[in-house]
Short mmCIF file of C-alpha atoms in Angstrom, two decimals:
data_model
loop_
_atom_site.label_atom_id
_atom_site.label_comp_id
_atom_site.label_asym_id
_atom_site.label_seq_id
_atom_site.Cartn_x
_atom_site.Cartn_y
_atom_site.Cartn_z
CA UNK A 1 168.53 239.27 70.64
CA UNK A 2 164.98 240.63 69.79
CA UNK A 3 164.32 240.76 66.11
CA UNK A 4 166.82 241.99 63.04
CA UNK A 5 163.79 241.66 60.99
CA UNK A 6 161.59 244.08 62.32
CA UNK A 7 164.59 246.02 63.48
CA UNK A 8 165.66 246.48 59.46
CA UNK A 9 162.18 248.88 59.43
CA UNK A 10 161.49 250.03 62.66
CA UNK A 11 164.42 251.33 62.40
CA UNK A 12 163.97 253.17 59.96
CA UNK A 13 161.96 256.49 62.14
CA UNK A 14 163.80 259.26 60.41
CA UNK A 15 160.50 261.42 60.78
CA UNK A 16 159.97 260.81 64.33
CA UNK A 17 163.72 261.40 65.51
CA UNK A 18 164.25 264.80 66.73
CA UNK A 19 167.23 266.62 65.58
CA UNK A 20 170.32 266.94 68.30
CA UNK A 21 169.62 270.42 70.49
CA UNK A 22 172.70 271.91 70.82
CA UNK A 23 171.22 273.75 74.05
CA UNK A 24 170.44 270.57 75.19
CA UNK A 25 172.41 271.20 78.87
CA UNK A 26 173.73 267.57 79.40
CA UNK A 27 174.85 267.47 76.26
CA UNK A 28 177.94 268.74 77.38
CA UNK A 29 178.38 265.86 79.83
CA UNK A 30 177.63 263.34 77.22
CA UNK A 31 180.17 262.26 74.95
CA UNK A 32 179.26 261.02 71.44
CA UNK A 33 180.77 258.56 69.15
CA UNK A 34 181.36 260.53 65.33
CA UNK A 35 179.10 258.52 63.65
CA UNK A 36 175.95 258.53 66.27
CA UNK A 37 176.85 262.63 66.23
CA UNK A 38 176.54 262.96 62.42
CA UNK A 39 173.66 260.94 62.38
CA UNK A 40 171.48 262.66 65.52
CA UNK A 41 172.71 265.90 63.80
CA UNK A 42 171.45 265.25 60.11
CA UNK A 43 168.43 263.31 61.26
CA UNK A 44 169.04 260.11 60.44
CA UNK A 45 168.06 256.65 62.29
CA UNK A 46 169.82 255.99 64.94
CA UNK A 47 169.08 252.44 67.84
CA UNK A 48 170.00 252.63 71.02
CA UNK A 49 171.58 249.42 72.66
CA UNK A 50 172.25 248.73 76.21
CA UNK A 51 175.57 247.61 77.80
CA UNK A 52 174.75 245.33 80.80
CA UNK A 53 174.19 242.51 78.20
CA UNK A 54 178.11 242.66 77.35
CA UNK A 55 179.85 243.44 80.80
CA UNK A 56 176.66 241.18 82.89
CA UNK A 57 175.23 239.41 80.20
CA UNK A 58 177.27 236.39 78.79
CA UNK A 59 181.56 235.59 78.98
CA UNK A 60 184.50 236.87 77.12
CA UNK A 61 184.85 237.02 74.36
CA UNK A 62 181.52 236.18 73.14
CA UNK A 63 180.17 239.11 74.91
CA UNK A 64 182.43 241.22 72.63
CA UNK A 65 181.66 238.74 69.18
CA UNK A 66 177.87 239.50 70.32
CA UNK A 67 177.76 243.35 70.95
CA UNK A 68 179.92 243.63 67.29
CA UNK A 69 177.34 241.32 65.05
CA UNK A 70 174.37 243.53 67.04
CA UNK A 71 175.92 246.40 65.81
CA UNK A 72 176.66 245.42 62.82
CA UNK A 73 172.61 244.38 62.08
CA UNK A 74 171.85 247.39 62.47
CA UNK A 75 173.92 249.35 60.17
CA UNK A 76 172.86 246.52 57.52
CA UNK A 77 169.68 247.74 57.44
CA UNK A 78 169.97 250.99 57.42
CA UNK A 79 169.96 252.62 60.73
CA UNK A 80 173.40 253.85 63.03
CA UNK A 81 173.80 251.54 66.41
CA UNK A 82 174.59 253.81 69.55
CA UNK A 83 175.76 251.66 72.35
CA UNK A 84 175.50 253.48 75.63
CA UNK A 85 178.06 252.83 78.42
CA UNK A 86 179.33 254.96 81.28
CA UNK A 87 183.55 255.01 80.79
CA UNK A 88 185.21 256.76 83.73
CA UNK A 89 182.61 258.60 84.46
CA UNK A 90 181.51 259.86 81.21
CA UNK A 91 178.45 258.90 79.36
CA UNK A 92 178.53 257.27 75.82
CA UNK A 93 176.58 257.33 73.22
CA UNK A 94 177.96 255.15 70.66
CA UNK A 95 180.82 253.13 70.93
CA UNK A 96 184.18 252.71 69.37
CA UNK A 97 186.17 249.36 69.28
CA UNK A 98 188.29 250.26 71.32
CA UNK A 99 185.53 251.13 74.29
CA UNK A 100 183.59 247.75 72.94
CA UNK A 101 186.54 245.76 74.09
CA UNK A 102 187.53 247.96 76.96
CA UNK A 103 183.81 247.21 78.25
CA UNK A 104 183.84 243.55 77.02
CA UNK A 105 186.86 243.08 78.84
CA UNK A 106 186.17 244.64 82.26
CA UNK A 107 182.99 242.31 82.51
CA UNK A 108 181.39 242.62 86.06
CA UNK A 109 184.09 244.87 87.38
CA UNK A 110 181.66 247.35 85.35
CA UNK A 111 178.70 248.42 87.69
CA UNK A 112 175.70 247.50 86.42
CA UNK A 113 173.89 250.97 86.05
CA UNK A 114 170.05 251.36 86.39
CA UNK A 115 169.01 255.04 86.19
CA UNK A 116 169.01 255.16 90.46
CA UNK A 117 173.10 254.82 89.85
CA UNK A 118 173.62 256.75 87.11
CA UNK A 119 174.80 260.18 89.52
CA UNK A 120 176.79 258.08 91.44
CA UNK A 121 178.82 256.58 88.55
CA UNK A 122 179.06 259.67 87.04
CA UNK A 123 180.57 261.44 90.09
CA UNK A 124 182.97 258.85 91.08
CA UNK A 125 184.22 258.96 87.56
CA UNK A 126 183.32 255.23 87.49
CA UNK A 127 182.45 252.40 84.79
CA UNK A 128 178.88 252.21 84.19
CA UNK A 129 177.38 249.33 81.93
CA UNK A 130 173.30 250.38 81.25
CA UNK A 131 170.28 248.61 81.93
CA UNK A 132 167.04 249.05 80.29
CA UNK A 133 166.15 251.99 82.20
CA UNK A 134 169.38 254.12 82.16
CA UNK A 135 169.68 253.43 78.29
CA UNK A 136 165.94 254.32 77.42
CA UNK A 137 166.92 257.60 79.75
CA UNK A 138 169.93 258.61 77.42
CA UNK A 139 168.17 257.07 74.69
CA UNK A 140 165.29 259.84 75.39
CA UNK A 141 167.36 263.06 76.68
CA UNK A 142 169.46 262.80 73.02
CA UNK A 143 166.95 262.15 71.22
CA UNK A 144 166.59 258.33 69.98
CA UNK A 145 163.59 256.86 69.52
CA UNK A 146 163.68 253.51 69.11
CA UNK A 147 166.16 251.00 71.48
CA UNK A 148 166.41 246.99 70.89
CA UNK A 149 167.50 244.66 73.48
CA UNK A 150 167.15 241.10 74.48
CA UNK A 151 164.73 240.66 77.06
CA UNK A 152 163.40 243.32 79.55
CA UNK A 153 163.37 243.14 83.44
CA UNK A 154 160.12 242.76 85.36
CA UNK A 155 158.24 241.96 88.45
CA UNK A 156 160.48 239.09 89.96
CA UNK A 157 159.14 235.59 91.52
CA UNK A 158 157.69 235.70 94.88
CA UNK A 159 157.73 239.99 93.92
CA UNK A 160 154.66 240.39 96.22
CA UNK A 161 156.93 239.94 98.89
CA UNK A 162 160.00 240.78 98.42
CA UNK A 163 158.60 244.18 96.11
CA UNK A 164 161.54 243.42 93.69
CA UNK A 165 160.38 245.24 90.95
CA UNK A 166 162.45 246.05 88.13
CA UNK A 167 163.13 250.03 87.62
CA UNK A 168 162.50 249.26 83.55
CA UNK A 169 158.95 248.84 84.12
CA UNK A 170 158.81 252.18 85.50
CA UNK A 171 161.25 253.56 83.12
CA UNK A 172 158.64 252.07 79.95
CA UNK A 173 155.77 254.26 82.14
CA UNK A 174 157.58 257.96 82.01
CA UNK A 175 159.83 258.07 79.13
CA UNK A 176 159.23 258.23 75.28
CA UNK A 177 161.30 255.32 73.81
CA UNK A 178 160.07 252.40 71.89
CA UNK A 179 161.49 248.93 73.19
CA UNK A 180 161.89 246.29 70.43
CA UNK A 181 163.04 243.30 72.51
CA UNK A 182 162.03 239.53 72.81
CA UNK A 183 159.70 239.92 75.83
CA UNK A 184 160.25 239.48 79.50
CA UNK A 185 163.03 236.91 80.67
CA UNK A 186 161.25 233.89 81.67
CA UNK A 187 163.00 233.70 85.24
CA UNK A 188 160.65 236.56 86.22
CA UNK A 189 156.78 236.53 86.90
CA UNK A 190 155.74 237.68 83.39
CA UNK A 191 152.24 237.68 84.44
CA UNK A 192 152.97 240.06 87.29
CA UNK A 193 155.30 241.97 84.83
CA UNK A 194 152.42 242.59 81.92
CA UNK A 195 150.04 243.46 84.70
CA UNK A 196 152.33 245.96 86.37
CA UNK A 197 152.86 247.33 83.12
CA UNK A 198 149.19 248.14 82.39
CA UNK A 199 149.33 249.70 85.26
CA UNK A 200 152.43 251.89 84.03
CA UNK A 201 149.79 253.08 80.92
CA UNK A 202 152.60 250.94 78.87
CA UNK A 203 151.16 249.51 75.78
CA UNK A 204 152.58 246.26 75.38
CA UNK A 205 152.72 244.64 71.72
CA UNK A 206 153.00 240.89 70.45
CA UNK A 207 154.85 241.68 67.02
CA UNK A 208 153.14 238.50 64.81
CA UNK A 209 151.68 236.62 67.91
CA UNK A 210 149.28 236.56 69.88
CA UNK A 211 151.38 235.27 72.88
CA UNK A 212 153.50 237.34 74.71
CA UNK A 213 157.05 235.78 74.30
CA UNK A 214 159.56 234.80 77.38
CA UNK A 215 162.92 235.79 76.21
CA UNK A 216 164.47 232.07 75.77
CA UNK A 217 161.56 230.83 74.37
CA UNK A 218 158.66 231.82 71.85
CA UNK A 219 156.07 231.03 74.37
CA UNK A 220 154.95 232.24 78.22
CA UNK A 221 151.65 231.08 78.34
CA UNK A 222 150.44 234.87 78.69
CA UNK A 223 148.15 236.62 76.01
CA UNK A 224 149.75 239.80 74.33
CA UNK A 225 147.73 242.62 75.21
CA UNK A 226 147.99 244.01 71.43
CA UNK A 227 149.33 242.78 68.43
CA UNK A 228 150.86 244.33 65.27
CA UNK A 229 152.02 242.35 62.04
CA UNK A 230 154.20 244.89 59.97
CA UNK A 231 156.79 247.29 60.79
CA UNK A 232 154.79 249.86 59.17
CA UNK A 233 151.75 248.96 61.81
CA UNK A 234 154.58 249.34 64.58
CA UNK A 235 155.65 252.67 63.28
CA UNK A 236 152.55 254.16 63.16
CA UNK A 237 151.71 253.05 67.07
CA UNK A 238 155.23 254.93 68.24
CA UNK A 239 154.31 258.04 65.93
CA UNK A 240 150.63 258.09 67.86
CA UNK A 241 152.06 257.68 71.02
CA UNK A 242 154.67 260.29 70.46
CA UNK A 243 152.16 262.76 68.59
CA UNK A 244 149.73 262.63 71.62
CA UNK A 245 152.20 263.17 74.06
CA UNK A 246 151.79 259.96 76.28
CA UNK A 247 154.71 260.42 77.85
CA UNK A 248 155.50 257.45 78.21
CA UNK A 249 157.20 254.30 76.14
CA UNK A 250 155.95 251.53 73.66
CA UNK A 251 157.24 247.61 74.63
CA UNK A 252 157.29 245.57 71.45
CA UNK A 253 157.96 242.04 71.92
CA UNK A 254 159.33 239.62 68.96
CA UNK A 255 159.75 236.34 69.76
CA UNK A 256 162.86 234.28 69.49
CA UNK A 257 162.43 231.78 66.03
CA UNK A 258 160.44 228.86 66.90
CA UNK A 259 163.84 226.84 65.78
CA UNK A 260 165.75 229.00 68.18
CA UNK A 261 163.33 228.96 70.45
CA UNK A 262 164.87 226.95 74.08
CA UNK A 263 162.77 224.29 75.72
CA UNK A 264 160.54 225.69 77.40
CA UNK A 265 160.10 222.67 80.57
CA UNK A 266 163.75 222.54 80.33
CA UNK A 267 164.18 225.65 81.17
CA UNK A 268 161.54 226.25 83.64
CA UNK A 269 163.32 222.96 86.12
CA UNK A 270 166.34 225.25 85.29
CA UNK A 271 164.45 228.55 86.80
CA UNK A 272 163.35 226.50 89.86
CA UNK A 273 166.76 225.29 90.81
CA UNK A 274 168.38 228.43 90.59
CA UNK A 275 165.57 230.00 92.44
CA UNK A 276 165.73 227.95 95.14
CA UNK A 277 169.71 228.21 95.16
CA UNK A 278 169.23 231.96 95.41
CA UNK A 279 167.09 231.87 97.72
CA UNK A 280 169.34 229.82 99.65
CA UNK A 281 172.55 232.26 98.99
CA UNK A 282 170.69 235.22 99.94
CA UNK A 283 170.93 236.58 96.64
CA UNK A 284 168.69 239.71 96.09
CA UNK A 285 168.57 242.72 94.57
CA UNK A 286 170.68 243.60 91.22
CA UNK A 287 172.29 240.62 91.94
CA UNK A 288 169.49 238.44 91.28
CA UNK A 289 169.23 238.27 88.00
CA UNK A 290 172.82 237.80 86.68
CA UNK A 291 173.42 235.02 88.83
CA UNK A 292 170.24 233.40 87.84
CA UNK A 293 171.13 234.21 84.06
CA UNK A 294 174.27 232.34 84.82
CA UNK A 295 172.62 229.36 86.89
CA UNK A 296 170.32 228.61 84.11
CA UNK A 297 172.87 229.01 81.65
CA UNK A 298 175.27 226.33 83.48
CA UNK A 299 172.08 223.94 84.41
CA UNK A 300 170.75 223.91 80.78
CA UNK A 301 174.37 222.88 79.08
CA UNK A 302 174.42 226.17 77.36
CA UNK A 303 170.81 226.36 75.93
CA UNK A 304 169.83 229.64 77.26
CA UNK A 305 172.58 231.23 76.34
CA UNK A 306 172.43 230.20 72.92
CA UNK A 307 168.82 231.28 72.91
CA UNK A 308 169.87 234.70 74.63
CA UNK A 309 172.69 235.43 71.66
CA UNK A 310 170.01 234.49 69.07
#
């Protein structure tokens, strides 16, 4: 996952987090967990996390194991996790055990929910497990300011002709949340990805580098756009950006520990082979990128995954 170090202070908006409005209209088709309710309510931090990672992301039960030590991060320093989910048709914000397992445990028979499927889960009073974009949308309309995740989507391989563009890049263009996450995953075009995200007016931050980082590993051979060494420095940039009424969201990238970090050629022959074996399956769309997750996963012995839970 992206960073529990600068999480422990970015965290840690209570200034910038706007009370719950009980005239709020979908408030009364969102249902919250106590503790994220108290916390919206009385102004105090609250970090949005997205669901895909448990249901799409990685196996039972270490899906489950990863979602609770996430959480759990979190409340150790100081702010209140709100996992967001869609559960028969209801959206969640914040989590109980029970839901945790329920969602751990129905895996891919969840539908992986960008915000383009978010009616249509809704209405057919179905299981939704977030993206990026459909968790920085909740994230927004309730008022959280500040989501952490592993590692965003982005323009995909061989994107200038196939157009598969990840709906989080847009998402980071028109709404208000700050991203804390461990860059772009490295089976995407991360050069097509920061570009596409200048274009969005997205700025995009190297937290203590220089170089933007690729999810499994520390290093993408792509120069930050920005950088920022503190949380403080990081605060301050989502307090402009929200004060000036950009309208749209912050991205800021931590890289995985250099000790954590995957090999990066290892990985790469990985990317290629289960490229080409997409390619070969016709596998497109939102299917893409779990089954190259998983491809990469099986052809590296376990390495990304590691990296990924890390």
């Amino acid at each position: 996952m992206a960073s529990s170090s600068a999480l422990s202070r970015l965290s840690n908006l209570h200034n910038h987090l706007r009370p719950l409005d009980s005239n709020n209209q979908i408030e009364g088709l969102v249902k919250f967990s106590p503790e994220v309710y108290q916390a919206l309510s009385s102004g105090r931090a609250v970090v949005a996390l997205e669901s895909t990672i448990i249901s799409h992301g990685m196996p039972y039960p270490q899906n489950l194991e990863t979602a609770k030590q996430v959480e759990e991060i979190v409340r150790k320093n100081g702010a209140v996790p709100a996992t967001i989910a869609i559960l028969d048709g209801v959206p969640c914000v914040g989590l109980s055990a029970e839901q945790l397992e329920r969602l751990a445990t129905l895996g891919t028979r969840a539908q992986k929910t960008a915000r383009r499927d978010i009616a249509y889960v809704v209405a057919g009073r179905r299981n939704g497990a977030t993206t990026v974009s459909a968790t920085m949308f909740f994230a927004s309309t309730v008022g959280i300011p500040v989501f952490v995740t592993g590692g965003i989507g982005g323009v995909h391989r061989h994107g200038e002709e196939t157009m598969d563009v990840s709906s989080d890049l847009t998402e980071l263009g028109k709404t208000p949340v700050a991203v804390v996450s461990a860059g772009v995953k490295s089976i995407l075009d991360i050069p097509k990805t920061l570009e596409y995200l200048e274009t969005q007016g997205v700025c995009v931050v190297g937290y203590k580098t220089d170089e933007f980082p690729a999810f499994f590993t520390d290093t993408s051979g792509c120069k930050a756009p920005c950088r920022l060494d503190t949380p403080e420095e990081c605060a301050r940039l989502i307090d402009a950006t929200t004060k000036l009424k950009l309208g749209n969201g912050v991205l800021i990238a931590v890289p995985i520990p250099k000790e954590q970090s995957a090999s990066g050629s290892k990985i790469e022959s990985a990317i290629q082979k289960a490229l080409k074996e997409a390619r070969e399956k016709n596998i497109i769309g939102s299917a893409e990128t779990p089954f190259l997750l998983a491809r990469v996963n099986e052809l590296t012995g376990g390495a990304s995954l590691a990296s990924s839970i890390l």
